[in-house]
Amino acid sequence: MSMVSHLHYLFHPETCQSYIHLLRWKDRPLQCPRCHSHNVGPWGAYHYQPRLKRYRCKEKACKRTFNDLTGTLLDGSKRSVMHWILATFLLCLSCSSRRIARELGVHTRTSYRWCWWLRNTALSYETDRRLEGTVEADDLYQTAGNKGQAQHGGKKALGRRARGRRKKREPGRGHYDKDRPAIIAWVSRQGAVVIHATKDFTVQTVQKAADLAVQAGSRLYTDSASSYRAVKGYLHAFVNHTQKEYARGDVHENRAECLFSLLKPYLRVFRGLSKTNLPGYVGFFQFLRNFRQQNAFEQAELILRAALDPTIARKARRGEFVRCIDHFDLLQIAIN
Ligand SMILES: [Zn+2]
């Protein structure tokens, strides 16, 4: 399927190319991506992409050529940078990968891969985020199965009966193994949020998530769940929902609950999630929330700027910014 609309012609490939050139070298010195030497000079262009500038490293030991895209997330893509810019913009408008494939005229698998890389890139802004001051916390159990996890494509063996119209809710708390992993939201009263996808909701997991998300000594407001009550290192107060107490003066968790009312419709767009991919989706939603003062154009520019950094691009392709919190992680690191 190719692009037919006249609107598409407004996005001129050459303008997009010079925009990418600007974004790549703005605030970054023009240097060789291999030997990091600043001793580089122009080296013509490519006949198939006239605006894609080519450079040559003048170091004697190197002498290699490179261009605006070498080492970035967009490197080696057969599609033009215009496709990438539009895909990033649509991703910030919370479009699904199928929708993006349809709008751009690329294959579903292409857009799915791009979406993952771009989401992971956006997460590079969120790795060191820690909240302070007054922080509210709440938890949610999201149904997430094994969507798209068949080993060799095609129909997968479920090992169980198909769910029919939906997963019937089992009694008790959700768990990763029961296809209902937990999501914990930490919302600062100053506006920043941290959202964690966790495998369970035990005291150890919640403690670990709290240590990652919230500065020690902060004020923490939650509901009366026992896992929160066991968390150490914070000035903790809680409201008791079973006694119909939802706010007691300053103590409430309405912001955290409100965040879930935004997260749920965001996740609905994807029509079912895999539990393996849940942390990635949730993390990208965290990015969108933390940069909510900016519009989708500005958010897309932030992501593209990070995607044009070779170090971030390498990590994003490997998915190093995403992880599911599990209290066994620390144990495994100790053993290894
Ligand atoms: Zn070099």
Coordinates of C-alpha atoms and ligand atoms in Angstrom, one line a residue:
M1 CA 0.0 0.0 0.0
S2 CA 1.4 3.4 -1.0
M3 CA 0.6 6.8 0.2
V4 CA -2.0 8.5 -2.0
S5 CA -3.2 11.5 -0.2
H6 CA -2.1 15.0 -1.3
L7 CA -1.6 15.9 2.3
H8 CA 1.4 13.6 2.4
Y9 CA 3.1 15.7 -0.3
L10 CA 3.3 18.6 2.2
F11 CA 5.9 16.6 4.1
H12 CA 8.7 17.1 1.7
P13 CA 11.5 14.5 2.1
E14 CA 14.2 17.1 1.7
T15 CA 12.8 19.3 4.4
C16 CA 12.6 16.3 6.7
Q17 CA 16.2 15.4 5.9
S18 CA 17.5 18.9 6.8
Y19 CA 15.4 18.9 10.0
I20 CA 17.0 15.6 11.0
H21 CA 20.5 17.1 10.2
L22 CA 19.7 20.0 12.5
L23 CA 18.4 17.8 15.3
R24 CA 21.4 15.4 15.1
W25 CA 24.2 18.0 15.4
K26 CA 22.4 20.7 17.5
D27 CA 24.2 20.8 20.9
R28 CA 26.4 17.9 19.8
P29 CA 29.8 18.4 18.2
L30 CA 30.2 17.0 14.7
Q31 CA 32.4 14.0 15.3
C32 CA 33.3 10.7 13.8
P33 CA 30.9 8.0 15.3
R34 CA 33.7 5.4 15.2
C35 CA 36.9 7.1 16.6
H36 CA 35.1 10.2 18.0
S37 CA 37.6 12.5 16.3
H38 CA 36.4 16.1 15.6
N39 CA 38.7 16.2 12.6
V40 CA 36.0 15.6 9.9
G41 CA 35.1 17.2 6.6
P42 CA 32.3 17.0 4.1
W43 CA 32.4 14.1 1.6
G44 CA 29.6 14.7 -0.9
A45 CA 26.2 13.2 -0.7
Y46 CA 24.2 10.2 -1.8
H47 CA 22.6 10.2 -5.2
Y48 CA 19.4 8.5 -3.9
Q49 CA 19.1 10.9 -0.9
P50 CA 20.6 14.2 -2.0
R51 CA 20.0 16.0 1.4
L52 CA 21.6 13.2 3.4
K53 CA 25.0 14.7 4.0
R54 CA 28.1 12.5 4.0
Y55 CA 31.3 13.2 6.0
R56 CA 34.8 11.7 6.1
C57 CA 37.0 11.3 9.1
K58 CA 40.4 12.8 8.5
E59 CA 42.2 10.8 11.1
K60 CA 44.9 8.7 9.5
A61 CA 44.0 5.5 11.3
C62 CA 40.2 5.9 10.5
K63 CA 39.5 7.6 7.1
R64 CA 36.0 6.3 7.2
T65 CA 32.9 8.0 5.9
F66 CA 29.6 8.5 7.8
N67 CA 26.4 10.4 7.5
D68 CA 23.7 12.1 9.6
L69 CA 22.1 8.8 10.4
T70 CA 25.2 6.6 11.2
G71 CA 24.7 4.8 14.6
T72 CA 21.3 6.3 15.2
L73 CA 18.0 4.5 15.6
L74 CA 17.1 5.5 12.0
D75 CA 20.4 4.0 10.6
G76 CA 19.9 1.3 8.0
S77 CA 16.1 2.0 7.5
K78 CA 14.9 1.7 3.9
R79 CA 12.1 4.1 4.7
S80 CA 12.7 7.9 4.5
V81 CA 13.2 10.0 7.6
M82 CA 9.8 11.5 6.8
H83 CA 8.2 8.2 7.7
W84 CA 10.1 8.1 10.9
I85 CA 9.0 11.7 11.9
L86 CA 5.4 11.0 11.1
A87 CA 5.5 7.7 13.0
T88 CA 6.9 9.4 16.1
F89 CA 4.3 12.1 16.0
L90 CA 1.5 9.5 15.7
L91 CA 2.9 7.5 18.5
C92 CA 2.7 10.6 20.8
L93 CA -1.0 10.9 19.8
S94 CA -1.3 7.3 21.3
C95 CA -1.9 5.6 18.0
S96 CA -1.5 1.8 17.9
S97 CA 1.2 0.3 15.7
R98 CA -1.5 -1.0 13.3
R99 CA -2.9 2.5 12.9
I100 CA 0.5 3.9 12.2
A101 CA 1.2 1.2 9.6
R102 CA -2.1 2.2 7.9
E103 CA -1.4 5.9 8.0
L104 CA 2.2 5.6 6.7
G105 CA 1.7 2.8 4.2
V106 CA 4.4 0.6 5.8
H107 CA 4.0 -3.0 6.8
T108 CA 2.5 -3.8 10.3
R109 CA 5.7 -5.5 11.3
T110 CA 7.8 -2.5 10.4
S111 CA 5.6 -0.1 12.4
Y112 CA 5.5 -2.5 15.3
R113 CA 9.3 -2.6 15.4
W114 CA 9.5 1.2 15.1
C115 CA 7.0 1.7 17.8
W116 CA 9.0 -0.4 20.2
W117 CA 12.3 1.3 19.4
L118 CA 10.7 4.7 19.7
R119 CA 8.9 3.9 23.0
N120 CA 12.2 2.5 24.4
T121 CA 13.9 5.7 23.3
A122 CA 11.4 7.9 25.1
L123 CA 12.1 5.9 28.2
S124 CA 15.6 7.2 28.3
Y125 CA 14.1 10.5 29.7
E126 CA 12.5 8.5 32.5
T127 CA 15.3 6.3 33.8
D128 CA 16.4 8.5 36.7
R129 CA 13.1 10.0 37.7
R130 CA 12.5 10.0 41.5
L131 CA 9.7 11.8 43.2
E132 CA 9.9 13.8 46.4
G133 CA 7.6 15.9 48.6
T134 CA 4.1 14.4 49.0
V135 CA 3.6 11.3 46.9
E136 CA 0.4 9.3 46.4
A137 CA 0.5 5.6 45.4
D138 CA -2.2 3.2 44.1
D139 CA -2.2 -0.1 42.4
L140 CA -4.1 -1.8 39.6
Y141 CA -4.3 -5.2 38.1
Q142 CA -4.1 -5.2 34.3
T143 CA -5.2 -8.3 32.3
A144 CA -2.2 -9.1 30.1
G145 CA -1.6 -12.5 28.5
N146 CA 0.8 -13.9 25.9
K147 CA -0.3 -11.8 22.9
G148 CA 2.1 -12.1 20.0
Q149 CA 4.5 -14.3 21.9
A150 CA 4.3 -17.4 19.6
Q151 CA 7.9 -18.6 19.0
H152 CA 7.8 -19.1 15.3
G153 CA 4.8 -16.9 14.3
G154 CA 1.4 -18.3 13.3
K155 CA -1.0 -19.9 15.7
K156 CA 0.4 -20.5 19.1
A157 CA -0.3 -23.3 21.5
L158 CA -2.0 -21.7 24.4
G159 CA -1.8 -24.7 26.8
R160 CA -5.2 -23.8 28.0
R161 CA -8.7 -23.2 26.7
A162 CA -9.2 -19.9 24.8
R163 CA -10.6 -17.2 27.0
G164 CA -13.7 -16.6 24.9
R165 CA -14.8 -13.0 25.2
R166 CA -12.6 -12.0 28.0
K167 CA -10.6 -13.3 31.0
K168 CA -12.9 -14.1 33.8
R169 CA -11.6 -12.5 36.9
E170 CA -10.3 -14.8 39.5
P171 CA -10.8 -14.1 43.2
G172 CA -7.9 -12.5 45.0
R173 CA -5.1 -10.4 44.0
G174 CA -3.6 -10.5 40.5
H175 CA -0.2 -12.0 39.7
Y176 CA 2.1 -12.2 36.7
D177 CA 1.6 -16.0 36.5
K178 CA -2.2 -15.5 36.7
D179 CA -2.0 -13.2 33.6
R180 CA -3.0 -10.2 35.8
P181 CA 0.2 -8.4 36.7
A182 CA 0.1 -5.4 39.0
I183 CA 0.7 -1.8 38.0
I184 CA 1.8 0.7 40.8
A185 CA 1.5 4.4 40.2
W186 CA 3.4 6.9 42.2
V187 CA 2.1 10.4 41.8
S188 CA 3.8 13.5 43.2
R189 CA 1.7 16.4 44.2
Q190 CA 4.1 18.5 42.3
G191 CA 2.9 16.8 39.1
A192 CA 5.5 14.1 38.1
V193 CA 4.5 10.5 38.0
V194 CA 6.3 7.1 38.0
I195 CA 4.4 4.0 36.9
H196 CA 5.8 0.5 37.5
A197 CA 4.6 -2.8 36.1
T198 CA 5.4 -5.4 38.7
K199 CA 5.0 -9.1 38.8
D200 CA 3.2 -9.3 42.1
F201 CA 2.1 -7.0 45.0
T202 CA 4.2 -8.5 47.8
V203 CA 5.8 -6.3 50.5
Q204 CA 9.3 -6.9 49.0
T205 CA 8.2 -5.8 45.5
V206 CA 6.4 -2.7 46.8
Q207 CA 9.4 -1.8 48.9
K208 CA 11.7 -2.1 45.9
A209 CA 9.4 -0.1 43.7
A210 CA 9.1 2.6 46.3
D211 CA 12.9 2.8 46.7
L212 CA 13.2 3.3 42.9
A213 CA 10.4 5.8 42.6
V214 CA 10.4 7.9 45.7
Q215 CA 13.1 9.7 47.6
A216 CA 13.6 8.4 51.1
G217 CA 11.9 10.5 53.8
S218 CA 9.1 11.7 51.5
R219 CA 5.5 11.8 52.6
L220 CA 3.6 8.8 51.2
Y221 CA -0.2 8.6 51.0
T222 CA -1.9 5.3 50.0
D223 CA -4.9 3.1 50.7
S224 CA -4.9 0.6 53.5
A225 CA -3.3 -2.3 51.5
S226 CA -1.0 -4.2 53.9
S227 CA 2.0 -4.1 51.4
Y228 CA 2.0 -0.3 51.6
R229 CA 1.7 -0.3 55.4
A230 CA 4.9 -2.5 55.6
V231 CA 6.9 -0.1 53.4
K232 CA 9.8 1.5 55.4
G233 CA 11.7 4.8 55.0
Y234 CA 8.7 7.2 54.4
L235 CA 6.3 9.3 56.4
H236 CA 3.3 7.1 55.6
A237 CA -0.4 7.8 56.1
F238 CA -3.3 6.0 54.5
V239 CA -7.0 6.2 54.0
N240 CA -9.2 3.2 54.7
H241 CA -11.5 2.5 51.7
T242 CA -13.2 -0.4 53.4
Q243 CA -14.6 2.0 56.0
K244 CA -15.6 4.3 53.1
E245 CA -12.9 6.8 54.0
Y246 CA -11.6 8.4 50.8
A247 CA -10.0 11.6 52.1
R248 CA -9.0 12.7 55.6
G249 CA -7.9 16.3 55.4
D250 CA -4.7 16.3 53.2
V251 CA -4.5 12.5 53.1
H252 CA -5.9 11.0 50.0
E253 CA -4.8 9.2 46.8
N254 CA -7.2 10.7 44.3
R255 CA -4.5 11.8 42.0
A256 CA -3.2 8.3 41.7
E257 CA -6.7 7.0 41.0
C258 CA -7.2 9.7 38.5
L259 CA -4.0 8.6 36.7
F260 CA -5.4 5.1 36.3
S261 CA -8.6 6.5 34.8
L262 CA -6.3 7.9 32.1
L263 CA -4.1 4.8 31.8
K264 CA -7.0 2.4 31.3
P265 CA -8.3 4.0 28.1
Y266 CA -4.8 4.5 26.8
L267 CA -4.1 0.8 27.1
R268 CA -7.5 -0.1 25.6
V269 CA -6.3 1.3 22.2
F270 CA -4.0 -1.7 21.8
R271 CA -6.8 -4.3 22.2
G272 CA -5.0 -6.7 24.6
L273 CA -1.4 -6.7 25.7
S274 CA 1.2 -9.2 26.4
K275 CA 2.5 -9.3 29.9
T276 CA 6.1 -9.2 28.5
N277 CA 5.4 -5.9 26.8
L278 CA 3.3 -4.3 29.6
P279 CA 6.3 -2.4 31.2
G280 CA 7.1 -0.8 27.9
Y281 CA 3.6 0.5 27.3
V282 CA 3.3 1.7 30.9
G283 CA 6.7 3.4 30.7
F284 CA 5.8 5.2 27.6
F285 CA 2.6 6.4 29.2
Q286 CA 4.7 7.7 32.1
F287 CA 6.8 9.7 29.5
L288 CA 3.6 11.2 28.0
R289 CA 2.3 12.2 31.4
N290 CA 5.6 13.7 32.6
F291 CA 5.8 15.8 29.4
R292 CA 2.1 16.6 29.2
Q293 CA 2.7 20.4 29.2
Q294 CA 4.2 19.9 25.7
N295 CA 2.1 19.0 22.7
A296 CA 2.6 15.9 20.5
F297 CA 5.0 17.8 18.1
E298 CA 7.3 18.8 20.9
Q299 CA 7.2 15.3 22.5
A300 CA 8.0 13.8 19.1
E301 CA 10.9 16.1 18.8
L302 CA 12.2 15.0 22.2
I303 CA 12.0 11.4 21.2
L304 CA 13.7 12.0 17.8
R305 CA 16.5 13.9 19.5
A306 CA 17.2 11.0 21.8
A307 CA 16.9 8.5 18.8
L308 CA 19.6 10.4 17.0
D309 CA 22.0 9.8 19.9
P310 CA 24.0 6.6 19.1
T311 CA 24.4 5.6 22.7
I312 CA 20.7 5.9 23.5
A313 CA 19.8 4.3 20.2
R314 CA 21.9 1.2 20.9
K315 CA 20.3 0.7 24.3
A316 CA 16.8 1.4 23.0
R317 CA 17.1 -1.3 20.3
R318 CA 18.1 -3.8 22.9
G319 CA 15.2 -2.6 25.2
E320 CA 17.6 -1.8 28.1
F321 CA 15.5 1.0 29.5
V322 CA 12.4 -1.2 30.1
R323 CA 12.0 -3.6 33.0
C324 CA 9.4 -5.4 35.0
I325 CA 9.9 -5.0 38.7
D326 CA 10.3 -8.2 40.6
H327 CA 11.8 -8.6 44.0
F328 CA 13.8 -11.6 42.7
D329 CA 15.9 -9.3 40.5
L330 CA 18.1 -8.2 43.5
L331 CA 18.5 -11.8 44.5
Q332 CA 19.6 -12.9 41.1
I333 CA 22.1 -10.1 40.9
A334 CA 23.6 -11.2 44.2
I335 CA 23.8 -14.9 43.0
N336 CA 25.4 -13.9 39.7
Ligands
ZN1 ZN 37.1 8.4 12.6

